[in-house]
Coordinates of C-alpha atoms and ligand atoms in Angstrom, one line a residue:
X392 CA 100.8 97.9 -81.3
X393 CA 102.1 97.9 -77.7
X394 CA 104.0 94.4 -78.3
X395 CA 105.6 96.0 -81.6
X396 CA 107.1 99.1 -79.6
X397 CA 108.3 96.9 -76.9
X398 CA 110.1 94.8 -79.5
X399 CA 111.6 97.9 -81.1
X400 CA 112.9 99.2 -77.9
X401 CA 114.4 95.9 -76.8
X402 CA 116.3 95.6 -80.1
X403 CA 117.6 99.1 -79.9
X404 CA 118.9 98.5 -76.5
X405 CA 120.6 95.1 -77.4
X406 CA 121.8 96.9 -80.6
X407 CA 123.3 99.7 -78.6
X408 CA 125.1 97.1 -76.0
X409 CA 126.2 95.2 -79.0
X410 CA 127.8 98.2 -80.8
X411 CA 129.6 99.2 -77.5
X412 CA 131.0 95.8 -77.3
X413 CA 132.3 95.9 -80.9
X414 CA 133.9 99.5 -80.4
X415 CA 135.7 97.7 -77.5
X416 CA 136.8 94.9 -79.7
X417 CA 138.0 97.4 -82.2
X418 CA 140.1 99.1 -79.6
X419 CA 141.6 96.1 -78.5
X420 CA 142.2 94.9 -82.0
X421 CA 143.9 98.3 -82.9
X422 CA 146.3 97.9 -79.7
X423 CA 147.0 94.5 -80.6
X424 CA 148.0 95.6 -84.1
X425 CA 150.7 97.9 -82.7
X426 CA 152.0 94.8 -80.8
X427 CA 152.1 93.1 -84.1
X428 CA 154.0 96.0 -85.8
X429 CA 156.5 95.9 -82.9
X430 CA 157.1 92.4 -83.1
X431 CA 157.7 92.7 -86.9
X432 CA 160.2 95.7 -86.2
X433 CA 162.0 93.7 -83.5
X434 CA 162.5 90.8 -85.5
X435 CA 163.6 92.7 -88.4
X436 CA 166.5 94.0 -86.1
X437 CA 167.5 90.4 -84.9
X438 CA 167.2 88.9 -88.5
X439 CA 169.3 91.5 -90.1
X440 CA 171.9 89.7 -92.2
X441 CA 175.5 90.2 -91.3
X442 CA 177.9 92.2 -93.2
X443 CA 179.5 90.5 -95.9
X444 CA 183.1 90.7 -94.7
X445 CA 184.5 88.8 -97.9
X446 CA 183.8 92.0 -99.9
X447 CA 186.9 94.0 -100.8
X448 CA 185.2 97.4 -100.2
X449 CA 183.9 96.3 -96.8
X450 CA 187.4 94.7 -95.9
X451 CA 188.7 98.4 -96.6
X452 CA 186.2 100.1 -94.6
X453 CA 186.6 97.9 -91.7
X454 CA 190.5 98.3 -91.8
X455 CA 190.3 102.0 -92.0
X456 CA 188.0 102.2 -89.0
X457 CA 189.2 99.3 -86.9
X458 CA 188.2 99.7 -83.4
X459 CA 187.8 97.5 -80.4
X460 CA 184.0 98.2 -80.8
X461 CA 183.8 97.4 -84.5
X462 CA 185.8 94.2 -84.1
X463 CA 183.7 92.8 -81.2
X464 CA 180.5 93.8 -83.4
X465 CA 181.8 91.8 -86.3
X466 CA 182.8 89.0 -84.1
X467 CA 179.2 88.9 -82.6
X468 CA 177.9 88.4 -86.1
X469 CA 177.2 92.1 -86.6
X470 CA 174.5 92.0 -83.7
X471 CA 174.8 95.1 -81.3
X472 CA 174.3 93.1 -77.9
X473 CA 172.4 96.1 -76.5
X474 CA 170.0 96.4 -79.4
X475 CA 169.5 92.6 -79.7
X476 CA 168.8 92.3 -76.1
X477 CA 166.1 95.3 -76.4
X478 CA 164.7 93.7 -79.6
X479 CA 164.4 90.2 -77.7
X480 CA 162.5 92.1 -75.0
X481 CA 160.3 93.8 -77.2
X482 CA 159.6 90.5 -79.1
X483 CA 158.5 89.0 -75.5
X484 CA 156.4 91.8 -74.6
X485 CA 154.7 92.0 -78.0
X486 CA 154.0 88.3 -78.0
X487 CA 152.7 88.6 -74.4
X488 CA 150.4 91.6 -75.4
X489 CA 149.0 89.5 -78.2
X490 CA 148.3 86.6 -76.0
X491 CA 146.5 89.0 -73.7
X492 CA 144.4 90.3 -76.7
X493 CA 143.4 86.9 -77.6
X494 CA 142.0 86.3 -74.0
X495 CA 140.3 89.9 -73.6
X496 CA 138.8 89.4 -77.3
X497 CA 137.6 86.0 -76.5
X498 CA 135.5 87.2 -73.5
X499 CA 134.2 90.0 -75.3
X500 CA 133.1 87.6 -78.0
X501 CA 131.3 85.5 -75.8
X502 CA 129.4 88.7 -74.6
X503 CA 128.5 89.7 -78.2
X504 CA 127.4 86.0 -79.0
X505 CA 124.8 86.3 -76.1
X506 CA 123.6 89.6 -77.5
X507 CA 123.3 88.0 -80.8
X508 CA 121.3 85.2 -79.7
X509 CA 119.1 87.7 -77.7
X510 CA 118.5 89.8 -81.1
X511 CA 117.6 86.3 -83.0
X512 CA 115.1 85.5 -80.3
X513 CA 113.8 89.3 -80.7
X514 CA 113.3 88.8 -84.4
X515 CA 111.3 85.3 -83.9
X516 CA 109.1 87.1 -81.4
X517 CA 108.8 90.0 -83.8
X518 CA 107.6 87.7 -86.6
X519 CA 105.3 86.1 -84.4
X520 CA 103.6 89.5 -83.3
X521 CA 103.4 90.2 -87.0
X522 CA 101.8 87.1 -87.8
X523 CA 99.1 87.4 -84.7
X524 CA 98.5 91.2 -85.7
X525 CA 97.7 90.4 -89.4
X526 CA 95.4 87.5 -88.5
X527 CA 93.7 90.2 -86.2
X528 CA 93.5 92.9 -88.8
X529 CA 92.5 90.4 -91.9
X530 CA 89.4 92.4 -92.4
X531 CA 91.1 95.7 -92.8
X532 CA 92.4 97.2 -96.1
X533 CA 95.6 95.6 -97.6
X534 CA 98.0 98.3 -96.7
X535 CA 97.3 98.0 -93.0
X536 CA 97.6 94.1 -92.8
X537 CA 101.0 94.0 -94.8
X538 CA 102.8 96.5 -92.9
X539 CA 106.1 95.6 -92.4
X540 CA 108.2 95.4 -89.4
X541 CA 111.4 95.8 -90.6
X542 CA 113.5 97.5 -87.8
X543 CA 113.9 94.4 -85.7
X544 CA 114.6 92.3 -88.5
X545 CA 117.3 94.8 -89.9
X546 CA 118.8 95.3 -86.5
X547 CA 119.1 91.5 -85.8
X548 CA 120.4 90.9 -89.3
X549 CA 123.1 93.6 -88.9
X550 CA 123.9 91.9 -85.5
X551 CA 124.3 88.7 -86.9
X552 CA 126.4 89.8 -89.7
X553 CA 128.8 92.0 -87.8
X554 CA 128.9 89.2 -85.0
X555 CA 129.9 86.5 -87.5
X556 CA 132.6 89.0 -89.1
X557 CA 134.0 89.5 -85.6
X558 CA 134.2 86.0 -85.2
X559 CA 135.9 85.3 -88.3
X560 CA 138.3 87.9 -87.6
X561 CA 139.1 86.5 -84.1
X562 CA 139.7 83.2 -85.8
X563 CA 142.2 84.8 -88.3
X564 CA 144.0 86.8 -85.3
X565 CA 144.2 83.7 -83.3
X566 CA 146.0 81.7 -86.2
X567 CA 148.4 84.8 -86.8
X568 CA 149.3 85.1 -83.1
X569 CA 149.8 81.1 -82.8
X570 CA 152.1 80.8 -85.7
X571 CA 154.3 83.8 -84.8
X572 CA 157.9 82.7 -83.6
X573 CA 161.3 84.2 -83.5
X574 CA 161.9 82.1 -86.7
X575 CA 158.8 83.9 -88.8
X576 CA 160.2 85.3 -91.9
X577 CA 159.7 88.8 -92.8
X578 CA 157.6 87.8 -95.8
X579 CA 155.1 86.1 -93.5
X580 CA 155.0 89.1 -91.1
X581 CA 154.4 91.3 -93.7
X582 CA 151.4 89.2 -94.8
X583 CA 150.0 89.0 -91.1
X584 CA 150.2 92.8 -90.5
X585 CA 148.3 93.4 -93.9
X586 CA 145.7 90.8 -93.0
X587 CA 145.4 92.4 -89.8
X588 CA 144.9 95.7 -91.1
X589 CA 142.5 94.7 -93.6
X590 CA 140.1 93.1 -91.1
X591 CA 140.0 96.5 -89.3
X592 CA 139.4 98.6 -92.3
X593 CA 136.6 96.0 -93.4
X594 CA 135.1 96.3 -89.9
X595 CA 135.1 99.8 -90.1
X596 CA 132.9 99.8 -93.3
X597 CA 130.7 97.2 -91.7
X598 CA 130.0 99.6 -88.4
X599 CA 130.4 102.9 -89.4
X600 CA 127.0 102.8 -91.0
X601 CA 124.9 105.6 -90.5
X602 CA 122.7 105.4 -87.4
X603 CA 119.6 107.5 -86.9
X604 CA 118.4 106.8 -83.5
X605 CA 118.9 109.2 -80.7
X606 CA 120.7 111.7 -82.6
X607 CA 120.7 115.4 -82.2
X608 CA 120.9 116.8 -85.7
X609 CA 122.2 120.0 -87.4
X610 CA 119.5 121.0 -90.0
X611 CA 120.4 121.7 -93.5
X612 CA 120.6 125.6 -93.8
X613 CA 121.6 127.7 -96.9
X614 CA 124.6 130.0 -96.6
X615 CA 124.9 128.8 -92.8
X616 CA 125.7 125.1 -92.8
X617 CA 128.9 125.3 -94.4
X618 CA 132.2 123.2 -93.1
X619 CA 133.0 125.5 -90.3
X620 CA 129.4 125.9 -89.0
X621 CA 129.0 122.1 -89.0
X622 CA 132.4 121.6 -87.1
X623 CA 131.3 124.1 -84.5
X624 CA 127.9 122.3 -84.0
X625 CA 129.8 119.1 -84.1
X626 CA 132.2 120.5 -81.1
X627 CA 129.1 121.6 -79.0
X628 CA 127.5 118.0 -79.5
X629 CA 125.6 117.5 -82.8
X630 CA 126.0 114.0 -83.9
X631 CA 124.7 114.5 -87.4
X632 CA 125.4 117.5 -89.5
X633 CA 123.7 118.4 -92.7
X634 CA 125.3 120.7 -95.2
X635 CA 123.4 123.3 -96.8
X636 CA 121.3 122.4 -99.7
X637 CA 123.4 122.3 -103.1
X638 CA 121.5 122.3 -106.5
X639 CA 122.4 119.2 -108.6
X640 CA 122.8 121.6 -111.7
X641 CA 125.7 123.2 -109.8
X642 CA 127.4 120.1 -108.5
X643 CA 127.5 118.3 -111.7
X644 CA 129.8 121.1 -113.0
X645 CA 132.3 120.5 -110.0
X646 CA 135.4 118.8 -109.7
X647 CA 136.9 117.2 -106.7
X648 CA 140.2 118.5 -105.1
X649 CA 142.3 117.8 -102.0
X650 CA 143.5 121.1 -100.4
X651 CA 146.5 119.9 -98.6
X652 CA 146.9 123.4 -97.0
X653 CA 143.6 123.5 -95.3
X654 CA 143.1 119.8 -95.0
X655 CA 139.8 120.0 -96.7
X656 CA 138.1 118.0 -99.9
X657 CA 136.8 120.6 -102.0
X658 CA 134.2 120.6 -104.8
X659 CA 134.9 123.5 -107.2
X660 CA 133.1 124.5 -110.2
X661 CA 135.5 123.5 -113.1
X662 CA 137.6 126.3 -114.7
X663 CA 136.8 128.7 -111.9
X664 CA 137.7 129.0 -108.1
X665 CA 134.0 128.9 -107.2
X666 CA 133.9 126.5 -104.1
X667 CA 130.5 124.7 -104.0
X668 CA 131.0 122.2 -101.2
X669 CA 133.8 121.4 -98.7
X670 CA 134.3 118.8 -96.2
X671 CA 137.1 117.0 -94.2
X672 CA 138.0 113.9 -93.0
X673 CA 136.9 114.4 -89.5
X674 CA 133.4 115.1 -90.2
X675 CA 133.2 112.1 -92.7
X676 CA 131.0 109.6 -90.5
X677 CA 128.4 112.4 -89.6
X678 CA 128.0 114.8 -92.7
X679 CA 124.9 114.6 -94.7
X680 CA 124.8 116.3 -98.2
X681 CA 121.6 117.8 -99.0
X682 CA 120.9 117.9 -102.5
X683 CA 118.1 119.8 -104.5
X684 CA 117.0 118.0 -107.5
X685 CA 114.0 117.5 -109.6
X686 CA 115.6 114.6 -112.0
X687 CA 116.7 111.1 -111.1
X688 CA 119.6 110.8 -113.4
X689 CA 120.9 114.3 -112.6
X690 CA 120.7 113.5 -109.0
X691 CA 122.6 110.5 -109.3
X692 CA 125.2 111.8 -111.4
X693 CA 125.6 114.9 -108.7
X694 CA 125.5 112.6 -105.9
X695 CA 128.3 110.3 -107.4
X696 CA 130.7 113.4 -107.2
X697 CA 130.4 113.6 -103.5
X698 CA 129.2 110.4 -102.3
X699 CA 132.7 108.8 -101.1
X700 CA 133.3 111.8 -99.0
X701 CA 129.9 112.0 -97.0
X702 CA 127.9 109.8 -94.6
X703 CA 124.8 110.1 -96.4
X704 CA 122.8 112.0 -99.1
X705 CA 119.5 113.4 -98.4
X706 CA 116.9 115.0 -101.0
X707 CA 115.5 118.3 -100.1
X708 CA 111.5 117.9 -100.6
X709 CA 110.5 120.8 -98.3
X710 CA 111.8 124.1 -99.5
X711 CA 109.0 126.3 -100.3
X712 CA 111.1 129.1 -102.1
X713 CA 110.0 130.3 -105.5
X714 CA 113.0 129.2 -107.4
X715 CA 112.7 125.8 -105.7
X716 CA 109.2 125.3 -106.7
X717 CA 109.6 126.7 -110.1
X718 CA 112.4 124.4 -110.8
X719 CA 110.2 121.3 -109.6
X720 CA 112.5 120.9 -106.5
X721 CA 112.1 121.1 -102.9
X722 CA 108.5 121.3 -101.7
X723 CA 107.4 120.8 -105.4
X724 CA 108.4 117.1 -105.1
X725 CA 105.8 116.6 -102.4
X726 CA 102.9 116.4 -105.0
X727 CA 104.9 114.2 -107.4
X728 CA 105.1 110.7 -105.8
X729 CA 106.0 109.1 -108.6
X730 CA 109.2 111.2 -109.2
X731 CA 109.9 110.9 -105.5
X732 CA 110.0 107.1 -106.1
X733 CA 112.4 107.6 -109.2
X734 CA 114.9 109.9 -107.5
X735 CA 114.9 107.8 -104.3
X736 CA 115.0 104.2 -106.1
X737 CA 117.7 105.5 -108.6
X738 CA 120.1 106.8 -105.9
X739 CA 119.5 103.8 -103.6
X740 CA 120.1 101.2 -106.2
X741 CA 123.5 103.1 -107.3
X742 CA 124.9 104.5 -104.2
X743 CA 126.7 103.0 -101.2
X744 CA 125.6 105.5 -98.8
X745 CA 122.2 105.8 -97.1
X746 CA 119.7 108.1 -99.2
X747 CA 117.1 109.7 -97.1
X748 CA 114.9 112.9 -97.6
X749 CA 113.6 115.6 -95.7
X750 CA 109.8 116.6 -96.2
X751 CA 107.1 119.1 -94.8
X752 CA 103.9 118.5 -93.8
X753 CA 101.2 118.1 -96.4
X754 CA 97.7 119.7 -96.1
X755 CA 96.0 117.1 -94.1
X756 CA 97.9 114.8 -91.6
X757 CA 96.3 111.8 -93.5
X758 CA 98.1 113.1 -96.8
X759 CA 101.4 113.3 -95.0
X760 CA 101.2 109.8 -93.5
X761 CA 100.5 108.4 -97.0
X762 CA 103.4 110.2 -98.3
X763 CA 105.6 109.3 -95.7
X764 CA 104.7 105.5 -96.1
X765 CA 105.5 105.7 -99.7
X766 CA 108.9 106.8 -99.0
X767 CA 109.5 104.4 -96.3
X768 CA 108.4 101.4 -98.7
X769 CA 111.3 102.9 -100.8
X770 CA 113.6 101.5 -98.3
X771 CA 115.1 104.9 -96.9
X772 CA 116.8 104.4 -93.6
X773 CA 115.2 107.6 -92.1
X774 CA 112.7 110.5 -92.5
X775 CA 113.0 114.1 -91.6
X776 CA 109.7 115.8 -91.2
X777 CA 109.8 119.7 -90.9
X778 CA 106.5 120.2 -88.8
X779 CA 105.3 123.1 -91.0
X780 CA 103.1 123.4 -94.2
X781 CA 104.3 124.8 -97.6
X782 CA 102.2 127.8 -96.8
X783 CA 103.5 128.3 -93.1
X784 CA 105.9 131.1 -92.3
X785 CA 108.8 130.5 -89.8
X786 CA 107.0 132.3 -87.1
X787 CA 104.2 129.8 -87.4
X788 CA 104.3 127.1 -84.7
X789 CA 105.4 123.8 -85.7
X790 CA 103.0 121.3 -85.5
X791 CA 104.7 118.6 -83.3
X792 CA 101.2 116.4 -83.2
X793 CA 101.2 116.2 -87.2
X794 CA 105.0 114.6 -86.8
X795 CA 103.6 112.2 -84.2
X796 CA 101.0 110.9 -86.6
X797 CA 104.0 110.0 -89.0
X798 CA 106.0 108.5 -86.3
X799 CA 103.2 106.3 -85.3
X800 CA 102.6 105.3 -89.1
X801 CA 106.2 104.4 -89.8
X802 CA 108.8 101.8 -88.5
X803 CA 111.9 103.6 -89.7
X804 CA 113.5 106.3 -87.5
X805 CA 111.9 109.7 -87.9
X806 CA 113.7 112.8 -87.3
X807 CA 111.5 115.6 -85.9
X808 CA 112.1 119.2 -86.9
X809 CA 110.7 122.5 -85.9
X810 CA 110.8 125.1 -83.1
X811 CA 113.8 123.4 -81.0
X812 CA 115.2 126.4 -79.3
X813 CA 116.7 125.1 -76.2
X814 CA 118.5 122.0 -75.1
X815 CA 115.2 120.9 -73.1
X816 CA 113.5 121.2 -76.4
X817 CA 115.1 117.9 -77.7
X818 CA 113.5 115.8 -75.1
X819 CA 110.2 117.7 -75.3
X820 CA 109.8 117.3 -78.9
X821 CA 110.9 113.4 -78.5
X822 CA 108.3 113.1 -76.0
X823 CA 105.6 114.8 -77.9
X824 CA 106.3 113.0 -81.3
X825 CA 107.9 109.8 -80.2
X826 CA 110.7 110.6 -83.0
X827 CA 113.8 108.7 -83.1
X828 CA 116.1 111.8 -83.5
X829 CA 115.7 115.8 -83.4
X830 CA 116.8 118.2 -85.8
X831 CA 117.3 121.9 -85.3
X832 CA 117.9 124.9 -87.7
X833 CA 117.4 128.4 -86.2
X834 CA 118.2 127.3 -82.6
X835 CA 121.4 126.3 -83.9
X836 CA 122.2 129.3 -86.1
X837 CA 121.6 131.7 -83.3
X838 CA 123.7 129.7 -80.8
X839 CA 125.4 126.3 -81.8
X840 CA 125.8 125.6 -78.2
X841 CA 122.2 124.5 -78.0
X842 CA 123.6 121.1 -78.6
X843 CA 125.5 121.2 -75.3
X844 CA 124.0 119.3 -72.4
X845 CA 125.7 121.6 -70.2
X846 CA 123.8 124.4 -71.2
X847 CA 124.1 127.3 -73.8
X848 CA 127.4 129.6 -73.7
X849 CA 126.9 133.3 -74.3
X850 CA 126.1 133.8 -77.9
X851 CA 129.0 136.5 -78.2
X852 CA 131.5 133.6 -77.1
X853 CA 129.9 131.2 -79.7
X854 CA 129.9 134.1 -82.4
X855 CA 133.9 134.4 -81.8
X856 CA 134.3 130.7 -81.9
X857 CA 132.4 130.4 -85.2
X858 CA 134.8 133.2 -86.7
X859 CA 137.8 131.1 -85.6
X860 CA 136.5 128.0 -87.2
X861 CA 135.7 130.0 -90.3
X862 CA 139.4 131.3 -90.7
X863 CA 140.6 127.6 -89.7
X864 CA 138.7 126.1 -92.3
X865 CA 139.1 128.9 -94.8
X866 CA 135.4 129.3 -95.2
X867 CA 133.6 131.7 -97.9
X868 CA 133.6 135.1 -96.5
X869 CA 129.7 135.7 -97.6
X870 CA 128.6 132.8 -95.9
X871 CA 130.5 133.7 -92.4
X872 CA 129.1 137.4 -92.7
X873 CA 125.7 135.8 -93.1
X874 CA 125.7 133.7 -90.4
X875 CA 127.2 136.3 -87.8
X876 CA 124.7 138.9 -89.0
X877 CA 121.8 136.4 -88.3
X878 CA 123.3 136.0 -84.8
X879 CA 123.6 139.7 -84.2
X880 CA 119.9 140.5 -85.6
X881 CA 118.4 137.8 -83.1
X882 CA 120.4 138.8 -79.8
X883 CA 121.2 142.4 -80.7
X884 CA 120.6 144.7 -83.6
X885 CA 122.2 145.0 -86.9
X886 CA 121.9 148.9 -86.9
X887 CA 124.4 149.1 -84.3
X888 CA 128.2 149.9 -85.2
X889 CA 129.1 146.1 -85.1
X890 CA 126.5 145.1 -87.7
X891 CA 127.5 148.1 -89.9
X892 CA 131.2 147.0 -89.8
X893 CA 130.3 143.4 -90.9
X894 CA 128.5 144.7 -93.7
X895 CA 131.5 146.6 -94.9
X896 CA 133.8 143.7 -94.4
X897 CA 135.1 142.2 -97.6
X898 CA 137.4 139.5 -96.4
X899 CA 138.0 137.0 -93.3
X900 CA 140.8 139.3 -92.4
X901 CA 138.6 142.3 -92.3
X902 CA 136.4 140.3 -89.9
X903 CA 139.3 138.9 -87.8
X904 CA 140.4 142.6 -87.4
X905 CA 136.9 143.6 -86.2
X906 CA 137.0 140.9 -83.6
X907 CA 140.6 141.2 -82.6
X908 CA 141.4 137.8 -84.0
X909 CA 144.2 139.1 -86.3
X910 CA 146.8 137.0 -84.5
X911 CA 144.8 134.0 -84.8
X912 CA 144.2 134.7 -88.4
X913 CA 147.9 135.3 -89.3
X914 CA 148.9 132.2 -87.3
X915 CA 146.5 130.1 -89.2
X916 CA 147.8 131.6 -92.6
X917 CA 151.3 131.5 -91.9
X918 CA 151.4 127.7 -90.9
X919 CA 149.7 126.9 -94.2
X920 CA 151.9 126.6 -97.3
X921 CA 150.7 128.5 -100.4
X922 CA 147.2 127.0 -101.1
X923 CA 147.4 127.4 -104.9
X924 CA 150.5 125.5 -105.4
X925 CA 149.4 122.5 -103.2
X926 CA 145.8 122.1 -104.8
X927 CA 145.4 119.3 -107.1
X928 CA 142.7 117.6 -108.8
X929 CA 142.2 113.9 -108.0
Ligands
LIG511 C1 118.7 130.2 -92.9 C2 118.0 129.0 -93.3 C3 118.2 128.2 -94.3 C4 117.7 127.1 -94.6 N1 118.1 126.2 -95.8 C5 117.7 124.9 -95.8 C6 118.1 123.9 -96.9 O1 119.2 124.3 -97.4 N2 117.4 122.9 -97.0 C7 116.4 122.5 -96.1 O2 115.9 121.4 -96.4 N3 115.9 123.3 -95.3 C8 116.4 124.5 -95.1 N4 115.9 125.4 -94.2 C9 114.7 125.0 -93.2 C10 115.3 124.3 -92.0 O3 116.2 123.2 -92.3 C11 114.2 124.0 -91.1 O4 113.5 122.8 -91.6 C12 113.3 124.9 -90.4 O5 114.1 126.3 -90.3 C13 112.7 124.6 -89.4 O6 113.3 124.4 -88.2 P1 113.7 125.3 -87.1 O7 112.2 125.5 -86.5 O8 114.4 124.5 -86.4 O9 114.4 126.5 -87.6 C14 116.7 126.5 -93.9 C15 116.5 127.3 -92.9 C16 117.0 128.5 -92.4 C17 116.6 129.2 -91.1

């Protein structure tokens, strides 16, 4: 067991270092791309064809405007000496920038090769450890002896694949840079810039896969986890932000719209203005869409509507509310492993984004571990575990020790959830459970600055900041009211005038007035064109 943990720890460290190198390489590639574009621009100025002086029309224009400057311009072959000198300088700077890029990229690539080799060795050692432990455990039951050791292998494979892509990318960049000359044709340059940009895009897809290690996670929360709250949490330091649970029946009725005015992607019930979910490009790599479902086909149909705009899809398997249980969703799934299999396998097979789920504890730790193992075998990249049972109330303490049992039994990252109320609790729950990442719900709802390593801001400041975000992202007023009321109820009292005024507010403008944010409200409104004219269905 110890050798396994050491192996895991080592590969995570290699992976982290590798990805830091990859990010640097990406930055270098982007900077070099600018040099390439400048080269293309500079050359196009130098290669501009001269004016056809034999044309009657041009001849007339020249005659009518004949000045000394125009004459010398035509005599010089229609090249402005100043522009030409500038373009030549730009070409030389671009070429030297590109050569410089190759040298730096090659150094980085060598470092990445070393890490890829280390990861390969780690994989071999892991295989050896696996073999030895299965030899030792031949007398135990089958499940124990065949336990996989996937993390090391998966990380090492990912490193190998990304490294090989980067090597190919470098080879292509080298070829492009070596073939650049003042005689390169515009067609050639067009192809080079396209190829360069294509590799950057392909690289993005390969590396922006969701990583569930060492993450601070905003939990899914109905009515709270809308776009503005997710953006607020991310600003304070949340790495992954779950949206509120949305039921598949509702999502399948939606169409996707781009709201140009507010810069959001919206999923709106067809034939209505009922906004069901909204997101934006900025959170594309961290937002997890949480789905409520009891049927694999419907879950797929619903997920397909949003999957291109989110980082991952998660299935809610923990909601104990009557409407969920009666609909066979949420915690009702915990006792239906075949249905869990159906849903997760269908989504995994058909979607390109990671598919995960969030569970609660079952009656006994052994039952929870058994279910978690079944889920792991379906190939999910992570599992979120809320440390309470279905019958527990929020005031009952979360059972971190039972989350620890799940962590010990699984190889995939576990996201521990329950009773994280201070920044210090992130490390406490990690130490107590061994979980890879930590998820927080109420602690964030009451004060989203819980994610900040600098310490919490005053809740009143956070509340105002949240309202500004709601105005900016044009959030639903009902969600905004609900969330602000939750903050007040926790820190103050809803019976005071502030709470009563919030209950009476009908619009975001009313709320803005209440908190003296009218100027902000109108500034945002005025810089947005009329939303309805710009909405269109894609
Ligand atoms: C207002 C609110 C809404 C919630 N909505 C969801 C939800 O949509 N999906 C879900 O899986 N859990 C939901 N939960 C449960 C939380 O995600 C979390 O599991 C639970 O609150 C325990 O975490 P905590 O102790 O940090 O609050 C909700 C909790 C709260 C307080």
